[in-house]
């Protein structure tokens, strides 16, 4: 039987929601810091879509579906970080230009905050201890 830590889940939802909007994800030299929406609109929309599915399963108390969607959210955050990193380092396909681009664009700390929120959502569901009274019923 699974248990749900509701405060941890709600805090995780808020961290992911606010991190995607307000935290810097990429430093662009002449434009300052970019949030997730400015980095890539598709990444932003898919992240919010997966987060919305997690919130839906949280409120209708489908814990197995919630746990699976939380795993998908964390996997998506890691995958999106890797994709942005690879896009920065291989944008044009030319070694010299890509090297210059990789030196000017820098990943920022917003990725860590987004991953922390996703892990909070993931770890809010755990296996609860089954008591002897529950087993006998």
mmCIF file of C-alpha atoms in Angstrom:
data_model
loop_
_atom_site.group_PDB
_atom_site.id
_atom_site.type_symbol
_atom_site.label_atom_id
_atom_site.label_comp_id
_atom_site.label_asym_id
_atom_site.label_seq_id
_atom_site.Cartn_x
_atom_site.Cartn_y
_atom_site.Cartn_z
ATOM 1 C CA UNK A 1 0.000 0.000 0.000
ATOM 2 C CA UNK A 2 1.364 3.418 -0.932
ATOM 3 C CA UNK A 3 1.214 6.537 1.184
ATOM 4 C CA UNK A 4 1.304 10.112 0.028
ATOM 5 C CA UNK A 5 3.160 12.955 1.712
ATOM 6 C CA UNK A 6 0.810 15.781 0.668
ATOM 7 C CA UNK A 7 2.847 18.767 1.899
ATOM 8 C CA UNK A 8 5.970 17.521 0.106
ATOM 9 C CA UNK A 9 3.988 16.970 -3.092
ATOM 10 C CA UNK A 10 2.404 20.433 -2.964
ATOM 11 C CA UNK A 11 5.763 22.089 -2.313
ATOM 12 C CA UNK A 12 7.254 20.089 -5.197
ATOM 13 C CA UNK A 13 4.444 21.220 -7.507
ATOM 14 C CA UNK A 14 5.029 24.847 -6.587
ATOM 15 C CA UNK A 15 8.812 24.557 -6.990
ATOM 16 C CA UNK A 16 8.501 23.061 -10.485
ATOM 17 C CA UNK A 17 5.793 25.554 -11.471
ATOM 18 C CA UNK A 18 7.689 28.618 -10.259
ATOM 19 C CA UNK A 19 11.160 27.424 -11.294
ATOM 20 C CA UNK A 20 10.154 27.111 -14.944
ATOM 21 C CA UNK A 21 8.976 30.725 -14.949
ATOM 22 C CA UNK A 22 11.354 32.625 -12.671
ATOM 23 C CA UNK A 23 14.666 30.728 -12.451
ATOM 24 C CA UNK A 24 17.421 31.357 -15.001
ATOM 25 C CA UNK A 25 18.181 28.352 -17.200
ATOM 26 C CA UNK A 26 20.539 29.825 -19.772
ATOM 27 C CA UNK A 27 22.779 32.892 -19.832
ATOM 28 C CA UNK A 28 22.766 34.579 -23.212
ATOM 29 C CA UNK A 29 25.431 37.325 -23.495
ATOM 30 C CA UNK A 30 23.455 40.325 -24.777
ATOM 31 C CA UNK A 31 19.992 39.273 -23.600
ATOM 32 C CA UNK A 32 20.712 38.363 -19.951
ATOM 33 C CA UNK A 33 19.253 35.236 -18.327
ATOM 34 C CA UNK A 34 16.532 33.177 -19.984
ATOM 35 C CA UNK A 35 13.843 31.178 -18.225
ATOM 36 C CA UNK A 36 12.586 27.846 -19.588
ATOM 37 C CA UNK A 37 9.973 29.499 -21.812
ATOM 38 C CA UNK A 38 12.628 31.634 -23.485
ATOM 39 C CA UNK A 39 15.025 28.707 -23.881
ATOM 40 C CA UNK A 40 12.513 26.534 -25.735
ATOM 41 C CA UNK A 41 8.748 26.948 -25.813
ATOM 42 C CA UNK A 42 8.137 23.270 -26.561
ATOM 43 C CA UNK A 43 10.167 22.167 -23.515
ATOM 44 C CA UNK A 44 8.194 24.608 -21.380
ATOM 45 C CA UNK A 45 4.794 23.405 -22.614
ATOM 46 C CA UNK A 46 5.646 19.699 -22.319
ATOM 47 C CA UNK A 47 7.032 20.230 -18.811
ATOM 48 C CA UNK A 48 3.862 22.014 -17.732
ATOM 49 C CA UNK A 49 1.729 19.348 -19.414
ATOM 50 C CA UNK A 50 3.451 16.554 -17.493
ATOM 51 C CA UNK A 51 3.207 18.600 -14.296
ATOM 52 C CA UNK A 52 -0.512 19.094 -14.961
ATOM 53 C CA UNK A 53 -1.003 15.342 -15.323
ATOM 54 C CA UNK A 54 0.836 14.816 -12.014
ATOM 55 C CA UNK A 55 -1.416 17.360 -10.294
ATOM 56 C CA UNK A 56 -4.517 15.727 -11.787
ATOM 57 C CA UNK A 57 -3.535 12.275 -10.492
ATOM 58 C CA UNK A 58 -2.660 13.826 -7.127
ATOM 59 C CA UNK A 59 -6.122 15.328 -6.699
ATOM 60 C CA UNK A 60 -8.051 12.268 -7.871
ATOM 61 C CA UNK A 61 -5.868 10.062 -5.605
ATOM 62 C CA UNK A 62 -4.610 7.628 -8.248
ATOM 63 C CA UNK A 63 -1.303 6.976 -6.500
ATOM 64 C CA UNK A 64 0.151 4.454 -8.955
ATOM 65 C CA UNK A 65 -0.583 6.720 -11.916
ATOM 66 C CA UNK A 66 0.751 9.685 -9.917
ATOM 67 C CA UNK A 67 3.991 7.852 -9.173
ATOM 68 C CA UNK A 68 4.442 6.881 -12.837
ATOM 69 C CA UNK A 69 3.789 10.449 -13.982
ATOM 70 C CA UNK A 70 6.266 11.718 -11.360
ATOM 71 C CA UNK A 71 8.906 9.362 -12.791
ATOM 72 C CA UNK A 72 8.090 10.674 -16.259
ATOM 73 C CA UNK A 73 8.437 14.270 -15.000
ATOM 74 C CA UNK A 74 11.893 13.627 -13.523
ATOM 75 C CA UNK A 75 13.004 11.741 -16.649
ATOM 76 C CA UNK A 76 11.723 14.606 -18.819
ATOM 77 C CA UNK A 77 13.628 17.202 -16.777
ATOM 78 C CA UNK A 78 16.867 15.225 -17.129
ATOM 79 C CA UNK A 79 16.247 14.623 -20.833
ATOM 80 C CA UNK A 80 15.484 18.292 -21.481
ATOM 81 C CA UNK A 81 18.700 19.326 -19.692
ATOM 82 C CA UNK A 82 20.710 16.930 -21.850
ATOM 83 C CA UNK A 83 18.971 18.128 -25.019
ATOM 84 C CA UNK A 84 19.641 21.794 -24.258
ATOM 85 C CA UNK A 85 23.277 20.996 -23.431
ATOM 86 C CA UNK A 86 23.735 19.074 -26.691
ATOM 87 C CA UNK A 87 21.977 21.799 -28.684
ATOM 88 C CA UNK A 88 24.344 24.416 -27.285
ATOM 89 C CA UNK A 89 27.404 22.333 -28.102
ATOM 90 C CA UNK A 90 26.311 21.210 -31.588
ATOM 91 C CA UNK A 91 24.001 23.880 -32.997
ATOM 92 C CA UNK A 92 25.499 24.568 -36.420
ATOM 93 C CA UNK A 93 27.467 21.352 -36.963
ATOM 94 C CA UNK A 94 30.665 23.332 -37.467
ATOM 95 C CA UNK A 95 33.324 22.722 -34.852
ATOM 96 C CA UNK A 96 34.691 26.290 -34.678
ATOM 97 C CA UNK A 97 31.346 28.072 -34.523
ATOM 98 C CA UNK A 98 29.885 25.532 -32.094
ATOM 99 C CA UNK A 99 32.933 25.943 -29.843
ATOM 100 C CA UNK A 100 32.453 29.710 -29.769
ATOM 101 C CA UNK A 101 28.726 29.329 -29.106
ATOM 102 C CA UNK A 102 29.363 26.860 -26.273
ATOM 103 C CA UNK A 103 31.779 29.324 -24.657
ATOM 104 C CA UNK A 104 29.296 32.203 -24.767
ATOM 105 C CA UNK A 105 26.122 30.386 -23.658
ATOM 106 C CA UNK A 106 26.139 29.071 -20.102
ATOM 107 C CA UNK A 107 23.695 26.796 -18.314
ATOM 108 C CA UNK A 108 22.439 28.302 -15.060
ATOM 109 C CA UNK A 109 21.228 27.050 -11.683
ATOM 110 C CA UNK A 110 17.541 26.881 -12.631
ATOM 111 C CA UNK A 111 18.007 23.317 -13.883
ATOM 112 C CA UNK A 112 18.958 22.216 -10.369
ATOM 113 C CA UNK A 113 15.906 23.873 -8.829
ATOM 114 C CA UNK A 114 13.641 22.281 -11.451
ATOM 115 C CA UNK A 115 15.155 18.849 -10.789
ATOM 116 C CA UNK A 116 14.835 19.354 -7.029
ATOM 117 C CA UNK A 117 11.120 20.106 -7.431
ATOM 118 C CA UNK A 118 10.671 17.038 -9.624
ATOM 119 C CA UNK A 119 12.419 14.856 -7.046
ATOM 120 C CA UNK A 120 10.196 16.276 -4.316
ATOM 121 C CA UNK A 121 7.151 15.280 -6.359
ATOM 122 C CA UNK A 122 8.631 11.833 -6.947
ATOM 123 C CA UNK A 123 9.563 11.159 -3.334
ATOM 124 C CA UNK A 124 6.203 12.300 -2.007
ATOM 125 C CA UNK A 125 4.845 8.812 -2.763
ATOM 126 C CA UNK A 126 6.371 5.889 -0.917
ATOM 127 C CA UNK A 127 5.448 2.461 0.264
ATOM 128 C CA UNK A 128 3.716 2.638 3.597
ATOM 129 C CA UNK A 129 3.998 0.067 6.327
ATOM 130 C CA UNK A 130 1.089 -2.332 6.459
ATOM 131 C CA UNK A 131 -0.122 -2.983 9.991
ATOM 132 C CA UNK A 132 -1.278 -6.379 11.215
ATOM 133 C CA UNK A 133 -4.847 -5.107 11.586
ATOM 134 C CA UNK A 134 -4.954 -4.106 7.925
ATOM 135 C CA UNK A 135 -3.546 -7.468 6.807
ATOM 136 C CA UNK A 136 -6.218 -9.399 8.700
ATOM 137 C CA UNK A 137 -9.120 -7.485 7.132
#
